[in-house]
GROMACS .gro file of C-alpha atoms in nm:
model
  340
    1MET     CA    1  -0.043  -0.056  -0.027
    2ALA     CA    2   0.181   0.324  -0.101
    3VAL     CA    3   0.189   0.687  -0.115
    4SER     CA    4   0.111   0.958  -0.417
    5LEU     CA    5   0.532   1.126  -0.360
    6GLY     CA    6   0.517   1.522  -0.380
    7GLY     CA    7   0.738   1.869  -0.400
    8ARG     CA    8   1.128   1.714  -0.284
    9ALA     CA    9   0.996   1.364  -0.246
   10ALA     CA   10   0.944   1.285  -0.592
   11ARG     CA   11   1.294   1.533  -0.689
   12ARG     CA   12   1.441   1.293  -0.522
   13LEU     CA   13   1.261   0.979  -0.627
   14ARG     CA   14   1.321   1.058  -1.049
   15LEU     CA   15   1.691   1.146  -0.976
   16LEU     CA   16   1.696   0.760  -0.812
   17LEU     CA   17   1.549   0.652  -1.093
   18SER     CA   18   1.783   0.803  -1.280
   19ALA     CA   19   2.075   0.640  -1.201
   20LEU     CA   20   1.844   0.305  -1.285
   21LYS     CA   21   1.765   0.492  -1.625
   22PRO     CA   22   1.896   0.759  -1.807
   23GLY     CA   23   1.583   0.954  -1.913
   24ILE     CA   24   1.268   0.762  -1.595
   25GLN     CA   25   1.113   1.074  -1.508
   26VAL     CA   26   0.924   1.034  -1.185
   27PRO     CA   27   0.653   1.326  -1.135
   28ARG     CA   28   0.363   1.348  -0.908
   29VAL     CA   29   0.167   1.022  -0.871
   30ARG     CA   30  -0.189   1.190  -0.993
   31PRO     CA   31  -0.475   1.010  -1.091
   32VAL     CA   32  -0.506   0.931  -1.494
   33ALA     CA   33  -0.760   1.116  -1.469
   34ALA     CA   34  -0.587   1.415  -1.425
   35PHE     CA   35  -0.384   1.438  -1.673
   36GLY     CA   36  -0.681   1.355  -1.949
   37TYR     CA   37  -0.647   0.955  -1.998
   38SER     CA   38  -0.934   0.727  -2.034
   39SER     CA   39  -1.064   0.440  -2.198
   40ASN     CA   40  -1.209   0.682  -2.388
   41ASN     CA   41  -0.988   0.834  -2.542
   42LEU     CA   42  -0.658   0.735  -2.547
   43ARG     CA   43  -0.618   0.814  -2.974
   44LYS     CA   44  -0.547   0.548  -3.147
   45PRO     CA   45  -0.212   0.504  -3.387
   46ASN     CA   46  -0.241   0.323  -3.714
   47SER     CA   47  -0.136  -0.032  -3.639
   48PRO     CA   48   0.023  -0.188  -3.931
   49PRO     CA   49  -0.196  -0.460  -4.026
   50GLU     CA   50   0.009  -0.742  -3.835
   51ASP     CA   51  -0.122  -0.594  -3.486
   52ARG     CA   52  -0.393  -0.712  -3.610
   53CYS     CA   53  -0.682  -0.540  -3.373
   54PHE     CA   54  -1.058  -0.575  -3.261
   55PRO     CA   55  -1.303  -0.312  -3.156
   56VAL     CA   56  -1.436  -0.436  -2.811
   57GLN     CA   57  -1.852  -0.463  -2.756
   58SER     CA   58  -1.993  -0.578  -2.509
   59GLY     CA   59  -2.003  -0.925  -2.493
   60ASP     CA   60  -1.744  -0.932  -2.761
   61THR     CA   61  -1.467  -1.281  -2.710
   62LEU     CA   62  -1.109  -1.258  -2.842
   63PRO     CA   63  -0.994  -1.432  -3.155
   64GLU     CA   64  -0.740  -1.643  -2.976
   65GLY     CA   65  -0.403  -1.565  -3.005
   66LYS     CA   66  -0.483  -1.219  -3.111
   67ARG     CA   67  -0.517  -0.862  -2.936
   68GLN     CA   68  -0.822  -0.688  -2.895
   69CYS     CA   69  -0.804  -0.277  -2.932
   70LEU     CA   70  -1.062  -0.097  -2.671
   71PRO     CA   71  -1.267   0.233  -2.911
   72LEU     CA   72  -1.054   0.562  -2.926
   73GLU     CA   73  -1.173   0.944  -2.968
   74PRO     CA   74  -0.936   1.208  -3.044
   75ALA     CA   75  -0.750   1.292  -2.771
   76PRO     CA   76  -0.751   1.714  -2.723
   77ALA     CA   77  -0.508   1.886  -2.974
   78SER     CA   78  -0.297   2.051  -2.619
   79VAL     CA   79  -0.251   1.682  -2.526
   80GLN     CA   80  -0.192   1.526  -2.874
   81GLN     CA   81   0.154   1.530  -2.939
   82SER     CA   82   0.294   1.404  -2.604
   83ARG     CA   83  -0.037   1.089  -2.626
   84SER     CA   84   0.017   1.039  -2.954
   85SER     CA   85   0.145   0.712  -2.929
   86VAL     CA   86  -0.016   0.601  -2.672
   87THR     CA   87  -0.244   0.242  -2.758
   88SER     CA   88  -0.520   0.090  -2.557
   89ALA     CA   89  -0.560  -0.351  -2.643
   90LYS     CA   90  -0.606  -0.680  -2.510
   91ALA     CA   91  -0.375  -0.974  -2.499
   92ALA     CA   92  -0.488  -1.318  -2.508
   93VAL     CA   93  -0.273  -1.440  -2.229
   94ASN     CA   94  -0.305  -1.760  -2.024
   95GLY     CA   95  -0.641  -1.845  -2.081
   96VAL     CA   96  -0.694  -1.393  -1.984
   97HIS     CA   97  -0.808  -1.172  -2.219
   98LEU     CA   98  -0.521  -0.936  -2.043
   99HIS     CA   99  -0.512  -0.524  -2.085
  100TYR     CA  100  -0.233  -0.313  -2.198
  101LEU     CA  101  -0.119   0.033  -2.225
  102ARG     CA  102   0.138   0.129  -2.445
  103THR     CA  103   0.380   0.343  -2.554
  104GLY     CA  104   0.685   0.493  -2.639
  105ASP     CA  105   0.935   0.261  -2.886
  106GLY     CA  106   1.285   0.275  -2.702
  107GLU     CA  107   1.427  -0.029  -2.736
  108ARG     CA  108   1.447  -0.079  -2.379
  109ALA     CA  109   1.093  -0.274  -2.241
  110ILE     CA  110   0.914  -0.167  -1.956
  111LEU     CA  111   0.647  -0.301  -1.739
  112LEU     CA  112   0.466  -0.080  -1.424
  113LEU     CA  113   0.232  -0.344  -1.233
  114PRO     CA  114  -0.015  -0.181  -1.006
  115GLY     CA  115  -0.113  -0.247  -0.690
  116MET     CA  116  -0.395  -0.423  -0.524
  117LEU     CA  117  -0.712  -0.307  -0.794
  118GLY     CA  118  -0.522  -0.100  -0.945
  119SER     CA  119  -0.450  -0.042  -1.381
  120GLY     CA  120  -0.228   0.076  -1.579
  121GLU     CA  121  -0.408   0.406  -1.592
  122THR     CA  122  -0.545   0.437  -1.288
  123ASP     CA  123  -0.180   0.377  -1.146
  124PHE     CA  124   0.034   0.480  -1.358
  125GLY     CA  125  -0.096   0.818  -1.615
  126PRO     CA  126   0.236   1.019  -1.444
  127GLN     CA  127   0.468   0.706  -1.597
  128ILE     CA  128   0.265   0.660  -1.883
  129GLU     CA  129   0.308   1.053  -1.984
  130ASN     CA  130   0.686   1.088  -1.854
  131LEU     CA  131   0.872   0.879  -1.908
  132ASN     CA  132   1.121   0.898  -2.193
  133LYS     CA  133   0.971   0.722  -2.472
  134LYS     CA  134   1.289   0.712  -2.760
  135LEU     CA  135   1.445   0.540  -2.481
  136PHE     CA  136   1.183   0.290  -2.356
  137THR     CA  137   0.830   0.119  -2.471
  138VAL     CA  138   0.655   0.073  -2.190
  139VAL     CA  139   0.360  -0.080  -2.174
  140ALA     CA  140   0.177  -0.055  -1.809
  141TRP     CA  141  -0.152  -0.371  -1.770
  142ASP     CA  142  -0.414  -0.486  -1.585
  143PRO     CA  143  -0.334  -0.741  -1.419
  144ARG     CA  144  -0.663  -1.052  -1.421
  145GLY     CA  145  -1.025  -0.947  -1.283
  146TYR     CA  146  -0.853  -0.600  -1.243
  147GLY     CA  147  -0.924  -0.330  -1.456
  148HIS     CA  148  -1.007  -0.368  -1.776
  149SER     CA  149  -0.891  -0.726  -1.713
  150ARG     CA  150  -1.225  -0.908  -1.670
  151PRO     CA  151  -1.380  -1.090  -1.719
  152PRO     CA  152  -1.218  -1.353  -1.524
  153ASP     CA  153  -1.405  -1.188  -1.218
  154ARG     CA  154  -1.062  -1.148  -0.952
  155ASP     CA  155  -1.025  -1.422  -0.654
  156PHE     CA  156  -0.750  -1.513  -0.471
  157PRO     CA  157  -0.553  -1.841  -0.432
  158VAL     CA  158  -0.281  -1.848  -0.224
  159ASP     CA  159  -0.052  -1.842  -0.539
  160PHE     CA  160  -0.251  -1.543  -0.675
  161PHE     CA  161   0.105  -1.395  -0.692
  162GLU     CA  162   0.277  -1.626  -0.817
  163ARG     CA  163  -0.028  -1.663  -1.095
  164ASP     CA  164   0.009  -1.302  -1.151
  165ALA     CA  165   0.365  -1.303  -1.202
  166LYS     CA  166   0.365  -1.542  -1.509
  167ASP     CA  167   0.120  -1.312  -1.604
  168ALA     CA  168   0.286  -1.000  -1.616
  169ILE     CA  169   0.596  -1.196  -1.823
  170ASP     CA  170   0.340  -1.417  -2.026
  171LEU     CA  171   0.203  -1.042  -2.187
  172MET     CA  172   0.543  -0.954  -2.185
  173LYS     CA  173   0.776  -1.233  -2.455
  174THR     CA  174   0.387  -1.232  -2.586
  175LEU     CA  175   0.403  -0.908  -2.735
  176ASN     CA  176   0.736  -0.951  -2.868
  177PHE     CA  177   0.996  -0.849  -2.569
  178LYS     CA  178   1.358  -0.968  -2.523
  179LYS     CA  179   1.398  -0.849  -2.208
  180VAL     CA  180   1.255  -0.677  -1.985
  181SER     CA  181   1.249  -0.408  -1.584
  182LEU     CA  182   1.025  -0.393  -1.357
  183LEU     CA  183   0.837  -0.092  -1.176
  184GLY     CA  184   0.622  -0.265  -0.935
  185TRP     CA  185   0.452  -0.099  -0.657
  186SER     CA  186   0.201  -0.241  -0.345
  187ASP     CA  187   0.102  -0.579  -0.435
  188GLY     CA  188   0.281  -0.515  -0.798
  189GLY     CA  189   0.682  -0.521  -0.611
  190ILE     CA  190   0.524  -0.841  -0.468
  191THR     CA  191   0.483  -0.930  -0.812
  192ALA     CA  192   0.751  -0.875  -0.938
  193LEU     CA  193   1.009  -0.982  -0.725
  194ILE     CA  194   0.846  -1.306  -0.817
  195ALA     CA  195   0.886  -1.214  -1.174
  196ALA     CA  196   1.239  -1.160  -1.146
  197ALA     CA  197   1.264  -1.457  -0.970
  198ARG     CA  198   1.149  -1.725  -1.147
  199TYR     CA  199   1.339  -1.576  -1.504
  200PRO     CA  200   1.579  -1.404  -1.368
  201SER     CA  201   1.728  -1.494  -1.752
  202TYR     CA  202   1.396  -1.221  -1.908
  203VAL     CA  203   1.412  -0.985  -1.620
  204SER     CA  204   1.705  -0.692  -1.611
  205LYS     CA  205   1.676  -0.442  -1.356
  206MET     CA  206   1.388  -0.363  -1.112
  207VAL     CA  207   1.276   0.014  -0.907
  208ILE     CA  208   1.000  -0.141  -0.635
  209TRP     CA  209   0.873   0.079  -0.364
  210GLY     CA  210   0.570  -0.032  -0.107
  211ALA     CA  211   0.658  -0.398  -0.116
  212ASN     CA  212   0.636  -0.646   0.192
  213ALA     CA  213   0.769  -1.015   0.126
  214TYR     CA  214   0.589  -1.194   0.405
  215VAL     CA  215   0.283  -1.074   0.594
  216THR     CA  216   0.305  -1.050   1.006
  217GLU     CA  217  -0.014  -0.955   1.278
  218GLN     CA  218   0.112  -0.630   1.258
  219ASP     CA  219   0.014  -0.624   0.834
  220SER     CA  220  -0.316  -0.773   0.916
  221GLU     CA  221  -0.439  -0.517   1.174
  222ILE     CA  222  -0.349  -0.269   0.904
  223TYR     CA  223  -0.476  -0.472   0.627
  224GLN     CA  224  -0.789  -0.518   0.841
  225GLY     CA  225  -0.905  -0.127   0.842
  226ILE     CA  226  -0.863  -0.088   0.477
  227ARG     CA  227  -1.178  -0.362   0.449
  228ASP     CA  228  -1.454  -0.157   0.413
  229VAL     CA  229  -1.452   0.099   0.187
  230SER     CA  230  -1.793   0.209   0.253
  231LYS     CA  231  -1.562   0.450   0.573
  232TRP     CA  232  -1.296   0.523   0.314
  233SER     CA  233  -1.256   0.853   0.144
  234GLU     CA  234  -1.485   1.038  -0.124
  235ARG     CA  235  -1.111   1.146  -0.296
  236THR     CA  236  -0.973   0.787  -0.198
  237ARG     CA  237  -1.268   0.658  -0.309
  238LYS     CA  238  -1.433   0.759  -0.648
  239PRO     CA  239  -1.221   0.610  -0.855
  240LEU     CA  240  -1.181   0.305  -0.789
  241GLU     CA  241  -1.643   0.328  -0.792
  242ALA     CA  242  -1.574   0.510  -1.095
  243LEU     CA  243  -1.392   0.220  -1.257
  244TYR     CA  244  -1.545  -0.163  -1.104
  245GLY     CA  245  -1.892  -0.042  -0.963
  246PHE     CA  246  -1.881  -0.008  -0.625
  247ASP     CA  247  -2.044  -0.328  -0.491
  248TYR     CA  248  -1.702  -0.537  -0.661
  249PHE     CA  249  -1.543  -0.260  -0.599
  250ALA     CA  250  -1.632  -0.341  -0.239
  251ARG     CA  251  -1.588  -0.740  -0.298
  252THR     CA  252  -1.332  -0.726  -0.419
  253CYS     CA  253  -1.073  -0.527  -0.103
  254GLU     CA  254  -1.292  -0.804   0.075
  255LYS     CA  255  -1.173  -1.085  -0.112
  256TRP     CA  256  -0.833  -0.904  -0.143
  257VAL     CA  257  -0.786  -0.929   0.254
  258ASP     CA  258  -0.929  -1.236   0.284
  259GLY     CA  259  -0.700  -1.347   0.025
  260ILE     CA  260  -0.315  -1.148   0.215
  261GLU     CA  261  -0.455  -1.250   0.504
  262GLN     CA  262  -0.360  -1.644   0.449
  263PHE     CA  263   0.052  -1.600   0.422
  264LYS     CA  264  -0.020  -1.514   0.786
  265HIS     CA  265  -0.069  -1.906   0.835
  266LEU     CA  266   0.241  -2.005   0.650
  267PRO     CA  267   0.567  -2.021   0.788
  268ASP     CA  268   0.794  -1.732   0.838
  269GLY     CA  269   0.442  -1.586   0.667
  270SER     CA  270   0.574  -1.563   0.354
  271ILE     CA  271   0.490  -1.460   0.067
  272CYS     CA  272   0.819  -1.441  -0.104
  273ARG     CA  273   1.095  -1.442   0.133
  274ASP     CA  274   1.255  -1.746  -0.033
  275LEU     CA  275   1.244  -1.669  -0.359
  276LEU     CA  276   1.405  -1.329  -0.278
  277PRO     CA  277   1.826  -1.451  -0.225
  278LEU     CA  278   1.716  -1.562  -0.631
  279VAL     CA  279   1.687  -1.196  -0.749
  280GLN     CA  280   2.004  -1.107  -1.013
  281CYS     CA  281   1.841  -0.803  -1.165
  282PRO     CA  282   2.034  -0.402  -0.980
  283THR     CA  283   1.709  -0.414  -0.788
  284LEU     CA  284   1.628  -0.048  -0.592
  285ILE     CA  285   1.436   0.002  -0.352
  286VAL     CA  286   1.207   0.343  -0.232
  287HIS     CA  287   1.044   0.317   0.159
  288GLY     CA  288   0.847   0.625   0.239
  289GLU     CA  289   0.947   0.672   0.552
  290LYS     CA  290   0.603   0.850   0.673
  291ASP     CA  291   0.404   0.485   0.548
  292PRO     CA  292   0.215   0.319   0.804
  293LEU     CA  293   0.100   0.078   0.580
  294VAL     CA  294   0.359  -0.046   0.516
  295PRO     CA  295   0.634  -0.056   0.806
  296ARG     CA  296   0.977   0.035   0.783
  297PHE     CA  297   1.115  -0.261   0.870
  298HIS     CA  298   0.990  -0.452   0.508
  299ALA     CA  299   1.191  -0.252   0.282
  300ASP     CA  300   1.536  -0.316   0.515
  301PHE     CA  301   1.359  -0.705   0.441
  302LEU     CA  302   1.415  -0.705   0.155
  303HIS     CA  303   1.751  -0.518   0.128
  304ARG     CA  304   1.938  -0.748   0.333
  305HIS     CA  305   1.817  -1.067   0.134
  306VAL     CA  306   1.820  -0.890  -0.266
  307ARG     CA  307   2.160  -0.962  -0.336
  308GLY     CA  308   2.265  -0.609  -0.435
  309SER     CA  309   2.012  -0.388  -0.389
  310ARG     CA  310   2.022  -0.044  -0.301
  311LEU     CA  311   1.766   0.138  -0.053
  312LYS     CA  312   1.632   0.402  -0.101
  313HIS     CA  313   1.453   0.551   0.214
  314VAL     CA  314   1.226   0.893   0.133
  315HIS     CA  315   1.143   1.183   0.392
  316ILE     CA  316   0.751   1.331   0.345
  317ARG     CA  317   0.730   1.695   0.388
  318GLY     CA  318   0.428   1.811   0.496
  319GLU     CA  319   0.144   1.644   0.533
  320PRO     CA  320   0.120   1.322   0.214
  321VAL     CA  321  -0.014   1.371  -0.039
  322PRO     CA  322  -0.420   1.110  -0.042
  323GLN     CA  323  -0.339   0.793  -0.126
  324ASN     CA  324  -0.611   0.577  -0.426
  325HIS     CA  325  -0.543   0.281  -0.294
  326ARG     CA  326  -0.291   0.028  -0.282
  327GLY     CA  327  -0.197   0.085  -0.568
  328ALA     CA  328  -0.141   0.454  -0.666
  329GLY     CA  329   0.235   0.527  -0.759
  330SER     CA  330   0.498   0.571  -0.469
  331ALA     CA  331   0.504   0.539  -0.152
  332HIS     CA  332   0.199   0.568   0.124
  333ARG     CA  333   0.022   0.773   0.347
  334PRO     CA  334  -0.086   0.783   0.653
  335GLN     CA  335  -0.437   0.590   0.732
  336ALA     CA  336  -0.655   0.826   0.840
  337ARG     CA  337  -0.647   0.904   0.466
  338TRP     CA  338  -0.833   0.633   0.411
  339GLN     CA  339  -1.130   0.731   0.568
  340ALA     CA  340  -1.343   0.960   0.565
   0.00000   0.00000   0.00000
């Protein structure tokens, strides 16, 4: 669960990420709507014949092995130039149709992994807008059951992080990327850790924030505190209600809490702690010093067990920016801001 970075903290994180990849920018994270993005107004560039995109209609099915494009309207003239290359599509992967946004034509591929209940659209608007499109090809995906990767509804078997990691890597392979760097936060950070451990030859570099490798009683208390979405602040709740509708949003949050609680009953509460020594890629771990949702000891543990990793604690001055949910792009806001 993580918070948005603003002011000096955003500039510091921008510099940290630049050390891993030249040209990376991390502006203050805001809801994607602030940039004029929505699945209804992303511009659709001319696709080559082999792209074989299909319009999305209610009830449509996706031909096996082919991608599916959402119907897109022209962007406002003032932002067409910066967004002209953003496409929205679906790919058939592991029996489901995974939605993703794609921008840039650089040789280095980056996959953006959202947090709980998140999507590429809701969690990574600033990164989609600002990452260097000449250096990078950026893909922001919606894990199965989240965002526009529905159906199916989201479920949480005990291996759901492993499943997400395989889906993420297989999506990038389906899109014909030879290697990929990962930027994951919250649940997306956990997924990135597992992917890097399971597919070390495929993952080049990684930045994670708001992630944890195991669950404690302290974490469990925090998770129970966000189970009832009706107690979240309106600013936090509304974007997710707009994406999912209240019933699916509320039901899925409760299912997520139950799903994450499963790990507390495993040896050492492990989500992926045994996999950390298998991570081989250069890794930057970022932690917000005032993060009340993922305590500092989690970031310290990751740093100790991911060989050669770097850890940066980010101190946010002043009042933290309200967080979207466990999936909005940075280092974690006070829990009180979740609630009305």
